[in-house]
Structures are given as C-alpha cells and as structure tokens.
CSV table of C-alpha atoms in Angstrom, one decimal:
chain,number,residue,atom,x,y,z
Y,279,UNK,CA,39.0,-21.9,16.4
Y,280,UNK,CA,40.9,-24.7,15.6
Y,281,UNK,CA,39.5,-25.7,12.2
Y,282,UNK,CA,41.1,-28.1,9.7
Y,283,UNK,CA,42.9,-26.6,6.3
Y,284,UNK,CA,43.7,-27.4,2.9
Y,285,UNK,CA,40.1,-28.5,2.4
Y,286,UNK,CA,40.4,-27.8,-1.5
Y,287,UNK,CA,44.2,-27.9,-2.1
Y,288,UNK,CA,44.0,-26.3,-5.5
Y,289,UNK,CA,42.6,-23.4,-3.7
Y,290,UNK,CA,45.1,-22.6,-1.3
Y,291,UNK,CA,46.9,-25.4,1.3
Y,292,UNK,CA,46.3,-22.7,4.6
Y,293,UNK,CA,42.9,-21.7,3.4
Y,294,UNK,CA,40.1,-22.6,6.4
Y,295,UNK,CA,36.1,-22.5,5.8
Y,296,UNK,CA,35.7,-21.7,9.4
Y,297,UNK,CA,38.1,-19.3,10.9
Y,298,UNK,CA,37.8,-16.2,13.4
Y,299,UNK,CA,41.6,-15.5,14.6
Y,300,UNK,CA,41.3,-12.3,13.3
Y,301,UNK,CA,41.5,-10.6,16.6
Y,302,UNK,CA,43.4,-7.4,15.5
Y,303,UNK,CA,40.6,-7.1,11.8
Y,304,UNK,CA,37.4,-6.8,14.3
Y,305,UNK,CA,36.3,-9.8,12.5
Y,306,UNK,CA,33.6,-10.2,14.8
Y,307,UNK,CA,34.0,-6.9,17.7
Y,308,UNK,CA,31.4,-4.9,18.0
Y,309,UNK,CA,29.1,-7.3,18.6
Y,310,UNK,CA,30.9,-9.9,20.4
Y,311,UNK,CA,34.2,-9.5,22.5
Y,312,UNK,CA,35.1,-13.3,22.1
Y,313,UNK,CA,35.1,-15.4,19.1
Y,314,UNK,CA,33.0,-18.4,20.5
Y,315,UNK,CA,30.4,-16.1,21.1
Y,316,UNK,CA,29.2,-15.7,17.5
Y,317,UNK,CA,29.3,-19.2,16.8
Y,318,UNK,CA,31.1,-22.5,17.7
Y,319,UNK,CA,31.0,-25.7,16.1
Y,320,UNK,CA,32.3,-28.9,17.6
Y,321,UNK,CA,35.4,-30.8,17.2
Y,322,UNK,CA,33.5,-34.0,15.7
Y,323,UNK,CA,31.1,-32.0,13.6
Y,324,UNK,CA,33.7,-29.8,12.4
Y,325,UNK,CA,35.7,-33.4,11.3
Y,326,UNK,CA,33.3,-35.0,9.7
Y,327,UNK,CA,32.2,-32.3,7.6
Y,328,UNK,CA,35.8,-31.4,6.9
Y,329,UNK,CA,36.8,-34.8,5.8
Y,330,UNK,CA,34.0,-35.6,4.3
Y,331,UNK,CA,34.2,-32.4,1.6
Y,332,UNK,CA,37.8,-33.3,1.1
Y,333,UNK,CA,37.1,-36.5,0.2
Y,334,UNK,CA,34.7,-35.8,-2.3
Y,335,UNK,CA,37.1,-33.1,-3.7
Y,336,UNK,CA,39.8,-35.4,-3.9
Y,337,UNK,CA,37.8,-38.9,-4.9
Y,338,UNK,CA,34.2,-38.3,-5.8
Y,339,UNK,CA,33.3,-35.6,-7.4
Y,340,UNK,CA,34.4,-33.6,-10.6
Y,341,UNK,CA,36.8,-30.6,-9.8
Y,342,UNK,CA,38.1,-28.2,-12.6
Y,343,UNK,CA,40.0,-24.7,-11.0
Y,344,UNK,CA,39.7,-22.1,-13.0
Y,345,UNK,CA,42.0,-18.8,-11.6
Y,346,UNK,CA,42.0,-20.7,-8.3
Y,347,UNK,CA,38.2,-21.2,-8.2
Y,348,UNK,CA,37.3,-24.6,-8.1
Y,349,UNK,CA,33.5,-26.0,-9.2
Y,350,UNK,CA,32.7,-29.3,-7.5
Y,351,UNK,CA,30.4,-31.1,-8.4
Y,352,UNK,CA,28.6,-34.6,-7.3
Y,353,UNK,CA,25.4,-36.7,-6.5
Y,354,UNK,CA,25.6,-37.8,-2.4
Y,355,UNK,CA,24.6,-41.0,-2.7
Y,356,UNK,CA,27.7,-41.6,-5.0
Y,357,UNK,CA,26.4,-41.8,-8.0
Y,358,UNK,CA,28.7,-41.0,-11.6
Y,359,UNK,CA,27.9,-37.1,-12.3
Y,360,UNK,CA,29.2,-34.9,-15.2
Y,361,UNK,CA,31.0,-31.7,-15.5
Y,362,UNK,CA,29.5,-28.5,-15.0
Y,363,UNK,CA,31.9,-26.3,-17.0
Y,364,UNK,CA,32.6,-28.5,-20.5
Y,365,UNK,CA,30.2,-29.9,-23.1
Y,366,UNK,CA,27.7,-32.2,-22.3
Y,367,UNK,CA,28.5,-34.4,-25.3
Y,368,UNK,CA,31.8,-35.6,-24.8
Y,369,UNK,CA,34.1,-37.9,-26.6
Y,370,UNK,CA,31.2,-38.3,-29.4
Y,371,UNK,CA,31.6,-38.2,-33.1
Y,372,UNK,CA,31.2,-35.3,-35.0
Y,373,UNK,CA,27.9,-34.6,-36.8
Y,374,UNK,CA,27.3,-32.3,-39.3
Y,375,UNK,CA,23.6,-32.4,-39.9
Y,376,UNK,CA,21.1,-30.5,-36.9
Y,377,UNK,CA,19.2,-33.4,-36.6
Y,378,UNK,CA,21.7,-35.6,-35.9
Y,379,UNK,CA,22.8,-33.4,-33.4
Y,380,UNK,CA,19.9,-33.2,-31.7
Y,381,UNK,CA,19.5,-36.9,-31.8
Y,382,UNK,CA,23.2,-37.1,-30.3
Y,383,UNK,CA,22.0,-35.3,-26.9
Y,384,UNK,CA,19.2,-37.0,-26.4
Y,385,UNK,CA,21.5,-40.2,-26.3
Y,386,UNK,CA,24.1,-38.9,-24.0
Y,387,UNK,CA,20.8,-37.7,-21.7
Y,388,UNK,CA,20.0,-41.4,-21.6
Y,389,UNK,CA,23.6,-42.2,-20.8
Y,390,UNK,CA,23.9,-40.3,-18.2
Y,391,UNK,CA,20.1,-41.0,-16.8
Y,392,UNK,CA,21.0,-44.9,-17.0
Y,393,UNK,CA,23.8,-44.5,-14.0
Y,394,UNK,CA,21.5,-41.8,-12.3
Y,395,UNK,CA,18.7,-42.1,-11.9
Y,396,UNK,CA,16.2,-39.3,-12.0
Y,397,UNK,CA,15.2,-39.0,-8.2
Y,398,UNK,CA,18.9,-38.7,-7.4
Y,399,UNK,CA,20.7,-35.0,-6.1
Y,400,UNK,CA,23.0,-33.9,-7.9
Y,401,UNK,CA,25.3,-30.7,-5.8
Y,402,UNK,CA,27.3,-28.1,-7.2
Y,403,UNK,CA,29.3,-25.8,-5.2
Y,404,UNK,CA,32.3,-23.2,-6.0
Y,405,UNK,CA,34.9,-22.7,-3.8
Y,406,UNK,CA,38.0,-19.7,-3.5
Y,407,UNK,CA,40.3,-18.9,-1.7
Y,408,UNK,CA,39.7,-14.9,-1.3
Y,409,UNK,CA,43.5,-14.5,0.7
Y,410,UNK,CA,45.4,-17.2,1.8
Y,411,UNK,CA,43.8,-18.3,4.9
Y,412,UNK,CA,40.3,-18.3,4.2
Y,413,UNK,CA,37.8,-20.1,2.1
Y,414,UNK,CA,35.1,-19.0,1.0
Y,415,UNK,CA,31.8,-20.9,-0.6
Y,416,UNK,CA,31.2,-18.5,-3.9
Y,417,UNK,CA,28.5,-20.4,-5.7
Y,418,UNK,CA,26.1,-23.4,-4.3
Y,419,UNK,CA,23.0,-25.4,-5.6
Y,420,UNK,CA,20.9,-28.9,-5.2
Y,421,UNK,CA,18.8,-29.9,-7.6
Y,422,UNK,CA,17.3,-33.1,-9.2
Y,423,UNK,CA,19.6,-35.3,-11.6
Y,424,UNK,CA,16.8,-35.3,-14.1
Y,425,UNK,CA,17.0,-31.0,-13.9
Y,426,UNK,CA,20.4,-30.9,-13.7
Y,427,UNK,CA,21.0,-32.9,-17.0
Y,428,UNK,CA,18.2,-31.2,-19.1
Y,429,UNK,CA,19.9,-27.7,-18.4
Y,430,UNK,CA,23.1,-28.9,-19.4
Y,431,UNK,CA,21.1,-30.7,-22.6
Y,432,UNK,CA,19.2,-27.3,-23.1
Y,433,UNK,CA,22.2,-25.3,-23.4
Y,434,UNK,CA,24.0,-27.3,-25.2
Y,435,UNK,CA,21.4,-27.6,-27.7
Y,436,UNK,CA,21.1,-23.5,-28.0
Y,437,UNK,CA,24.4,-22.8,-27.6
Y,438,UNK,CA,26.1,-24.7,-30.1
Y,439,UNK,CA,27.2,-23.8,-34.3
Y,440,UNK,CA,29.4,-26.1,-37.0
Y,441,UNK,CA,33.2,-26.1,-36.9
Y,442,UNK,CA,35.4,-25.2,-40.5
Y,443,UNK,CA,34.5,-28.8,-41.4
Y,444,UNK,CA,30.9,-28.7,-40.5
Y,445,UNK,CA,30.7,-30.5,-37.5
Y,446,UNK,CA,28.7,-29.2,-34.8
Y,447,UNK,CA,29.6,-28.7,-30.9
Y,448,UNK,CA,29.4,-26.2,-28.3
Y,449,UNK,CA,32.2,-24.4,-27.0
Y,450,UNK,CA,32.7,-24.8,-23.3
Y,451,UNK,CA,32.2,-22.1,-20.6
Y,452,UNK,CA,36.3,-21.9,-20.6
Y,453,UNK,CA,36.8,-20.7,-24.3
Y,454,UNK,CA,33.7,-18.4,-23.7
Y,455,UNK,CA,35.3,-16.4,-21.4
Y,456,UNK,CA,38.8,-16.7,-23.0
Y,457,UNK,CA,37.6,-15.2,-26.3
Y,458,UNK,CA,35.3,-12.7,-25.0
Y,459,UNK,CA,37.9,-11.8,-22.2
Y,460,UNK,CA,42.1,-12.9,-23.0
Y,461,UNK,CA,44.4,-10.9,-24.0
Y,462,UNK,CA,46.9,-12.0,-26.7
Y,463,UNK,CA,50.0,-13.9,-25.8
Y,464,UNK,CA,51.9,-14.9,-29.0
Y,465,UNK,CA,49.5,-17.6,-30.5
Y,466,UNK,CA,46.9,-17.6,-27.7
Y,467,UNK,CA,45.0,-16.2,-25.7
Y,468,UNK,CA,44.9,-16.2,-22.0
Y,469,UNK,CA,42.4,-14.6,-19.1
Y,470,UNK,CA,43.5,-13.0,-16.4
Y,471,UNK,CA,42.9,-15.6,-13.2
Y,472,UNK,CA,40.9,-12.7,-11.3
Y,473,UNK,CA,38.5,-11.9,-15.1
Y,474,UNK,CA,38.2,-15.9,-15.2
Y,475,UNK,CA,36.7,-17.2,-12.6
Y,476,UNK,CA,34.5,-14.1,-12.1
Y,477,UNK,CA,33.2,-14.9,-15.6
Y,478,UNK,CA,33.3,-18.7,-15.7
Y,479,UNK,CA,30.8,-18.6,-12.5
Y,480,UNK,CA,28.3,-16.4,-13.9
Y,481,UNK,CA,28.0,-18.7,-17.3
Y,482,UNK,CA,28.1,-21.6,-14.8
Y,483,UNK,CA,24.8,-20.0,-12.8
Y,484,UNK,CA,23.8,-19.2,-16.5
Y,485,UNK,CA,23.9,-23.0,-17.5
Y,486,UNK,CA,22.6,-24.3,-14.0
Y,487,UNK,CA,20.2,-21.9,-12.8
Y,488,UNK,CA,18.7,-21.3,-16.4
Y,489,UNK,CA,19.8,-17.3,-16.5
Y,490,UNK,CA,19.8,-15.5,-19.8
Y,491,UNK,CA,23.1,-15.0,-21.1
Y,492,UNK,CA,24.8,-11.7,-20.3
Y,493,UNK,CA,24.5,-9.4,-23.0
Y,494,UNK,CA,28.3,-7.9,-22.0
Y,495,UNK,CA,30.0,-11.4,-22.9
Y,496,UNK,CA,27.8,-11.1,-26.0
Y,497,UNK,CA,29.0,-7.7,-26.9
Y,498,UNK,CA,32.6,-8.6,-25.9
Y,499,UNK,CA,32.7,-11.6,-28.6
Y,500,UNK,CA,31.2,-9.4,-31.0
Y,501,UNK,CA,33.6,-6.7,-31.1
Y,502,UNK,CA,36.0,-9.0,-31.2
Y,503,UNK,CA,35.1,-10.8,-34.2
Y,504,UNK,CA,34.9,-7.5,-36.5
Y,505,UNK,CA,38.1,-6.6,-35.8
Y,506,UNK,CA,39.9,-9.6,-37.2
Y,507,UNK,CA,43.2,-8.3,-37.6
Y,508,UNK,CA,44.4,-7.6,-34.2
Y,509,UNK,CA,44.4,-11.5,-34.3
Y,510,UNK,CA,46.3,-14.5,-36.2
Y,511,UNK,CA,44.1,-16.9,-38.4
Y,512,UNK,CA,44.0,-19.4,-35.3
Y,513,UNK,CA,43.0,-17.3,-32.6
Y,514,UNK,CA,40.7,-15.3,-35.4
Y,515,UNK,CA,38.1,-18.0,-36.6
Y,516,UNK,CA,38.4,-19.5,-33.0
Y,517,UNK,CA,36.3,-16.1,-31.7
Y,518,UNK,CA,34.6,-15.9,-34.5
Y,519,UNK,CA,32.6,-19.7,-34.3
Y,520,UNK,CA,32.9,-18.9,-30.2
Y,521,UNK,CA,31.0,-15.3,-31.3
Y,522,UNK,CA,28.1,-17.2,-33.8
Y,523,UNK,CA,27.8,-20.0,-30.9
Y,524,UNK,CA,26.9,-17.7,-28.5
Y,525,UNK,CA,24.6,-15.2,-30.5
Y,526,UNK,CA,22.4,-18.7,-31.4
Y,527,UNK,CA,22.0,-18.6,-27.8
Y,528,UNK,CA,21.8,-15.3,-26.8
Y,529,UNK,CA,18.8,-14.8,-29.3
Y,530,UNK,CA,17.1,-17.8,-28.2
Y,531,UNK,CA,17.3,-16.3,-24.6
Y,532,UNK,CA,15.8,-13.1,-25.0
Y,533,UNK,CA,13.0,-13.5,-28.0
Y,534,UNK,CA,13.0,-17.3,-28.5
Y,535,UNK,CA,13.8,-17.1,-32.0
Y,536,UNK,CA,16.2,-20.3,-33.4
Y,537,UNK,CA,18.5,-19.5,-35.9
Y,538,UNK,CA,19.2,-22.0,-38.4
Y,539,UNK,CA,23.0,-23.1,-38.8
Y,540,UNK,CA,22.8,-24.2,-42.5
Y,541,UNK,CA,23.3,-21.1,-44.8
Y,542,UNK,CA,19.8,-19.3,-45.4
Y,543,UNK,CA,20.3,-16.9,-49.0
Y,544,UNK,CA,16.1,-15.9,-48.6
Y,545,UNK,CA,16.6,-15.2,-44.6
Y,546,UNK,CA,14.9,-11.7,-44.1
Y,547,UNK,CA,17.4,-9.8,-42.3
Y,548,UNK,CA,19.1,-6.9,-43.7
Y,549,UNK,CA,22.5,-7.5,-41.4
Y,550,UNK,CA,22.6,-11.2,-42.6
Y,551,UNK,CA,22.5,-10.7,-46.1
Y,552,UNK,CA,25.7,-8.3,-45.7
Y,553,UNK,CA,27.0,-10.3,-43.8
Y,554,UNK,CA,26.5,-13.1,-46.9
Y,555,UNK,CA,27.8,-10.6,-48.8
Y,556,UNK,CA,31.1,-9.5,-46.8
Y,557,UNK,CA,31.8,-13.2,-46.8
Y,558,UNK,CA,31.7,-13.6,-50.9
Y,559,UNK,CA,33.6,-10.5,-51.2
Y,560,UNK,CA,36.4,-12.0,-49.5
Y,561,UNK,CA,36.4,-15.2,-51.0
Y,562,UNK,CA,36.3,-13.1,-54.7
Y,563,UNK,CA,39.9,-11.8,-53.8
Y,564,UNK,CA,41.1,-14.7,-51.8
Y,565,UNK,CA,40.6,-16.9,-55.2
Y,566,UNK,CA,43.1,-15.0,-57.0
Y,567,UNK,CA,45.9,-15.6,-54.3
Y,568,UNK,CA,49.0,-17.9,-55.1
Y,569,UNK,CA,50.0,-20.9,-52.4
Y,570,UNK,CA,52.1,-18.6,-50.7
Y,571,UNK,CA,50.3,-15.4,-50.6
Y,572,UNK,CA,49.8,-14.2,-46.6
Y,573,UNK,CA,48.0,-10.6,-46.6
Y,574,UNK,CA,44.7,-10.1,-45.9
Y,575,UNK,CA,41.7,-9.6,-48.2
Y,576,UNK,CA,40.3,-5.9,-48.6
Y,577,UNK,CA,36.8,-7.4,-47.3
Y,578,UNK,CA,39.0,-7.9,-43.9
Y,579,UNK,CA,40.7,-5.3,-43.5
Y,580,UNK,CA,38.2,-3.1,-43.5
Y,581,UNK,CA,35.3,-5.0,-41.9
Y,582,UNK,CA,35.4,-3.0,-39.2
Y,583,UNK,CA,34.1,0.1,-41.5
Y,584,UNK,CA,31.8,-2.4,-42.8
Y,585,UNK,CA,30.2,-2.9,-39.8
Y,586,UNK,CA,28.9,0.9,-39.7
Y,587,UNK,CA,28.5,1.8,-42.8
Y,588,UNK,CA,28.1,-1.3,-44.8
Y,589,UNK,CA,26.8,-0.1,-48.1
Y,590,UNK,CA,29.6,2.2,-48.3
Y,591,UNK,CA,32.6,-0.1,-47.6
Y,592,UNK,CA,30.7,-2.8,-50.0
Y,593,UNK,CA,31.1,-0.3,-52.6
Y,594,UNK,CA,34.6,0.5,-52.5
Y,595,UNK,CA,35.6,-2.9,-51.9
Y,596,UNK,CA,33.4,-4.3,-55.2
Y,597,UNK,CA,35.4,-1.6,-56.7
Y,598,UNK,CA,38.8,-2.7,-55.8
Y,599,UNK,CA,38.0,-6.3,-57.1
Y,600,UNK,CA,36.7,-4.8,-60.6
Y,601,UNK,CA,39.7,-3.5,-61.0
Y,602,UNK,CA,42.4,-5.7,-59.8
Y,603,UNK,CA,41.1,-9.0,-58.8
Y,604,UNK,CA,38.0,-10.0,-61.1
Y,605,UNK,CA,39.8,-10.0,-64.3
Y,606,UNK,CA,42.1,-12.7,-63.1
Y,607,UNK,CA,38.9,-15.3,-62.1
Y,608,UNK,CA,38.6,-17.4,-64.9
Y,609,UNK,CA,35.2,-16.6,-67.0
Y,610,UNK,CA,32.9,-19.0,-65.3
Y,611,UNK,CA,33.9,-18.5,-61.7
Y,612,UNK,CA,33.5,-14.5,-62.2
Y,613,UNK,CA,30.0,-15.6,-63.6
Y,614,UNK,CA,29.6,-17.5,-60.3
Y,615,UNK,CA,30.6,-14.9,-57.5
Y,616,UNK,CA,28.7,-11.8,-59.7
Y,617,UNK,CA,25.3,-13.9,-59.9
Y,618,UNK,CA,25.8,-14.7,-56.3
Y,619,UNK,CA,26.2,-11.3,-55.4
Y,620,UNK,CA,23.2,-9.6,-57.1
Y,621,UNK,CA,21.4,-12.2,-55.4
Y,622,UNK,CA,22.2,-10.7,-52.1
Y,623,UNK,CA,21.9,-7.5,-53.4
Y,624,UNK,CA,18.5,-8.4,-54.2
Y,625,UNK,CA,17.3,-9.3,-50.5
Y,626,UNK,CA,19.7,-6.0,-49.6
Y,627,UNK,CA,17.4,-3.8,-51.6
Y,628,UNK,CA,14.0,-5.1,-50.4
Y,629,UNK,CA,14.7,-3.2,-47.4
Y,630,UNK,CA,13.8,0.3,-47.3
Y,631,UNK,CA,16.7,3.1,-48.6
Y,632,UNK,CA,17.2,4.4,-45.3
Y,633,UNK,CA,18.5,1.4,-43.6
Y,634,UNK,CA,21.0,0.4,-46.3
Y,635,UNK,CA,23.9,2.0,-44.6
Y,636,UNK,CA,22.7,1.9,-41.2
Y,637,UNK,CA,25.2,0.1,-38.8
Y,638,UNK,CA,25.3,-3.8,-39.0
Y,639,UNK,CA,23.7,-5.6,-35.9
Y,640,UNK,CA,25.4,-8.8,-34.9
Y,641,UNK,CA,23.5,-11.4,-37.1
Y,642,UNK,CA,26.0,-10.4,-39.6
Y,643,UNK,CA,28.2,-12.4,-37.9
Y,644,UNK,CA,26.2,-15.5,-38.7
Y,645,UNK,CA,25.2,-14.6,-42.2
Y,646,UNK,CA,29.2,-14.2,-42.7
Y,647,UNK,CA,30.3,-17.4,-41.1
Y,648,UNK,CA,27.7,-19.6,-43.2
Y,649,UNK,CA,27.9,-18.2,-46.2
Y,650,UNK,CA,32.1,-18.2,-46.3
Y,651,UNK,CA,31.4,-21.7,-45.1
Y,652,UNK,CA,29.3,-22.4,-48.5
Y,653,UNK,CA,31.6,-21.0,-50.6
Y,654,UNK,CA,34.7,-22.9,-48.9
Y,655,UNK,CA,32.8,-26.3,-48.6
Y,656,UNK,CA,31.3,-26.2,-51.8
Y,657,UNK,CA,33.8,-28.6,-53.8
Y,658,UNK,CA,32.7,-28.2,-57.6
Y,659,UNK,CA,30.5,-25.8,-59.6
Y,660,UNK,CA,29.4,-25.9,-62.8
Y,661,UNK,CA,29.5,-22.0,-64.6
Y,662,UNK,CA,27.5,-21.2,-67.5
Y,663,UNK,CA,30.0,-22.2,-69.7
Y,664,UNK,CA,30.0,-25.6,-68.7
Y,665,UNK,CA,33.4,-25.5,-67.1
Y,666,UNK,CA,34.0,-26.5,-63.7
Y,667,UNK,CA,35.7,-24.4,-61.1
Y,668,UNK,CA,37.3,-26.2,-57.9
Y,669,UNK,CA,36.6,-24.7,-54.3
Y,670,UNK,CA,39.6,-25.6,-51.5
Y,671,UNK,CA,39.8,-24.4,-48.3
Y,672,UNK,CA,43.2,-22.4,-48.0
C-alpha cells in the first residue's frame, strides 16, 4: 500500500503503478475485504523495480509525452536504441531520387545494427496517467533489435513521398495525427491532448506491431486535403504531402501495390489523371497572377466539387480560363498547358463514359501533388515557337 510515485514525472508527480487506497471506490470489495488480500508486493521488490523504471525514464531510454502519454523505449542491457514515434532517418541529407532513398535506410539500418547488435531486446512501453494518482501501463512490447529496426525501416520506406523541393522523408507519427486530427489555431494546428495520444498509440502499435494502417486516419487526411480553403498555404500543403505519404502506405497495406512518387502521365487510373489534370488547371490561372496577387485559383476553390463530379467542375473551370486567363499566357506557354491537357484528357477518355463523372477516389490526391510538382519544378520549356517560358515556384 505504500508504493513509490512520480515514477514518469511527465505523467503526473502523485501518479502510483501500484495503488489500492481506494477503500470508499470498492476497488477491490466484493471479492476481498482487505487490500493485501488481492495482491502484495514487497518493500524491496516494489524498490527495485520502482527505481529501476525511473531510472531508465530519466537516463536510459528515449521518452517523448505526447497529451501526457509517454512512450519509453530501450534495450536492457544498455545498449543506444532509437525513437519509436519520429523518422527512422534522422539528421540525414535530403535525397530526391527513390533509389537513393532507399539506399539511405539501409545505411541508417547498419548504423543502428553496429551499436546493437541483432540478438539484443529492445522494450517499448507507454505510460499515462488516467487521474492524478494512478498509472497505468497503456501499451507494452519486447522484441528483437534486428525486428524492431526492420519495422521502423519498413515503414519508413512505405510511408514516405517528396517535399516542395523534391526531397523525400516520412512524416512522423506526431504530424500524422496533427493533420488528420487538429483543429486550427491561427497558423497551426494543434490536437486535443485526450485525440493525441489515443491516436499516436495506435500508429505506434501500427509501426511496431506491423498493423495495417487505419483506414479512419486515412479518410480524415483525405477530406482534409480537398477542402483546401478552410486552411492557410502553410498548414494547406503540410496535409496535403502528410495525405499522399500516408495513402503510399495505406495502399501498400491493404493490396501491396507501390505507387511510384515521380509523376506517371500513362499511369492507368481514372482518379489520377484528374487529379493531373486539377493540378495543370491551377497552375494555367496561377501563371497569370502578378507578385502580389493573394486569391485563390478557380481549380481550388472548387476542388471540393471536383472531387464528385469531376468532369463537370473540369468543364466549367476550362471555361473560366478560356475566357479570362488563357489569352493572357503568352503563345507558347498556352501551347504548353493545352497540349498537356488533351494528353490527360486522352487517358480520361480511355475509361468508359460512365465513370467519367463518377466521384474521385483518393489517388487523385497523388496524381495532383506530382503533377503540380512537375509543372512547378520544371525550370524551362521550349514551345513550338521556339521561345522559352520560365516556371518559378510562387
């Protein structure tokens, strides 16, 4: 009954993982009338393992809190261990090219298997405080270092997509759950404490325990990124490469297909090539904006229509830019965006009629992202006219 606290400070300083004081709850009556009865543990035991979890908490072992959860993590026979919760690669130089990337985690695997070594344990447990005297153990596992590394290589590897600039990473559990799940506040967004660590421990059994990922964090990202103006540009293309990450990884999990993250124009899927084609629409009318121009193209504001009735919204938006924004491209650039567009109209239409202006499914996303990536990245291009038309990202 006497049991030390503040085992995990972060968690609550009165908090105790053994405690049965509750005399007025009927903790434990109705099947015992005294505490001890149920269980006892001695005072050296109790110590020893007390101190012993603090100390790794405090010294050993790598602690993140997230909404007063802590994940703890370490290898018992001392060993260097990584996070559980942030990228596998970390402090490494950006790469652009798959390949590289690839190459990239195979070196931080032998990093990491160089200090420990394959036969070693590696623990992770979760700890929160569920009110302010008691402790409970939410999540724990033991597995081989060797296991534990190759999960978080594996998802890592799968769950990763390239940056504005083309440089691939993956996002960590953290910003997950912040853009499928914060709310707006001014130029961020932030999780609810009781949302958060619900969420970061079901990507972190995800990530450990090789689970698929939940299809309602998929969903959640999703929605969010076709409904870009109920955020600023930051917070906007921040969900949006959190939403494609995610979706590489979420379709890897349930059919084992890989998407590629270099821009595909032949790729045979109907929501792709909209997507593609959502993506040059934009940049048609963004072209034609001065330096200090702020609104935001048709293509945006009514992606959300896009979505469900694509063939429709593509329509009046092409329509729009006929009239108002395609006269002011200069001869060869107009040549440029209207060749690119029958080419995706081309792959549009080798689908049959009926599914033209059926509702989007969420490779769109991806077909978007790459193919506004193209268009931004892509420095110089040569119209039939032999002039040459400069691309800058705004």
């Amino acid at each position: 009954s006497q049991h030390p606290k503040g085992i995990i400070p972060l968690c609550g300083g009165n908090a105790k993982l053994i405690s049965a004081n509750d005399s007025s709850g009927f903790t434990y009556r109705g099947r015992f009338s005294e505490d001890w009865q149920g269980a006892t543990v001695s005072y050296e035991a109790s110590q020893k393992a007390h101190n012993a979890l603090r100390w790794l908490a405090a010294e050993q072992g790598v602690q993140v809190v997230f909404g007063g959860r802590a994940f703890l993590c370490w290898n018992p026979q001392g060993k260097k261990v990584c996070g559980v919760t942030g990228p596998f690669r970390v402090a490494a130089k950006p790469v652009t090219e798959a390949t590289e990337y690839q190459a990239d985690l195979q070196k931080t695997l032998l990093g990491y298997k160089a200090e420990l070594p394959d036969t070693a344990g590696v623990v992770i447990a979760a700890f929160d405080a569920a009110t302010t005297g008691r402790l409970s153990l939410t999540y724990y596992n033991e597995l081989m270092s060797s296991d534990f590394l190759q999960r978080l290589l594996d998802w890592d590897a799968a769950c990763c997509w390239p940056g504005r600039q083309g440089e691939i990473w993956s996002p960590s559990l953290w910003q997950i759950v912040n853009c499928a799940f914060g709310t707006r506040q001014g130029e961020m967004l932030k999780t609810d404490d009781r949302v958060l660590k619900q969420q970061m421990q079901r990507l972190v059994s995800c990530r450990v325990d090789q689970a698929k990922l939940p299809t309602d964090i998929k969903q959640a990202l999703v929605w969010r990124a076709s409904t870009p103006l109920a955020y600023g540009t930051g917070i906007r293309e921040k969900i949006l490469f959190t939403a494609c990450a995610v979706l590489k990884k979420y379709h890897y999990d349930q059919n084992k297909e890989v998407w590629s993250m270099e821009l595909d124009p032949n790729k045979h899927d109907r929501s792709y090539q909209f997507g593609r084609l959502l993506a040059v629409l934009e940049k048609v009318e963004r072209d034609t904006y001065g330096s200090d121009e702020g609104r935001e193209p048709n293509a945006i504001r009514q992606q959300s229509v896009f979505c469900q009735r694509p063939m429709y919204a593509a329509a009046n938006i092409e329509k729009q830019l006929e009239r108002a924004y395609f006269p002011r491209l200069r001869p060869g650039t107009r040549a440029f965006y209207k060749n690119t567009i029958s080419q995706i109209m081309e792959e549009i239409h080798k689908f049959p009629d009926g599914q033209w202006n059926q509702p989007l499914a969420d490779t769109y996303l991806m077909g978007y992202y790459l193919q506004r990536g193209a268009l931004y990245q892509s420095k110089k291009h040569h119209d039939a006219e032999g002039e040459e038309h400069e691309y800058t990202e705004e």
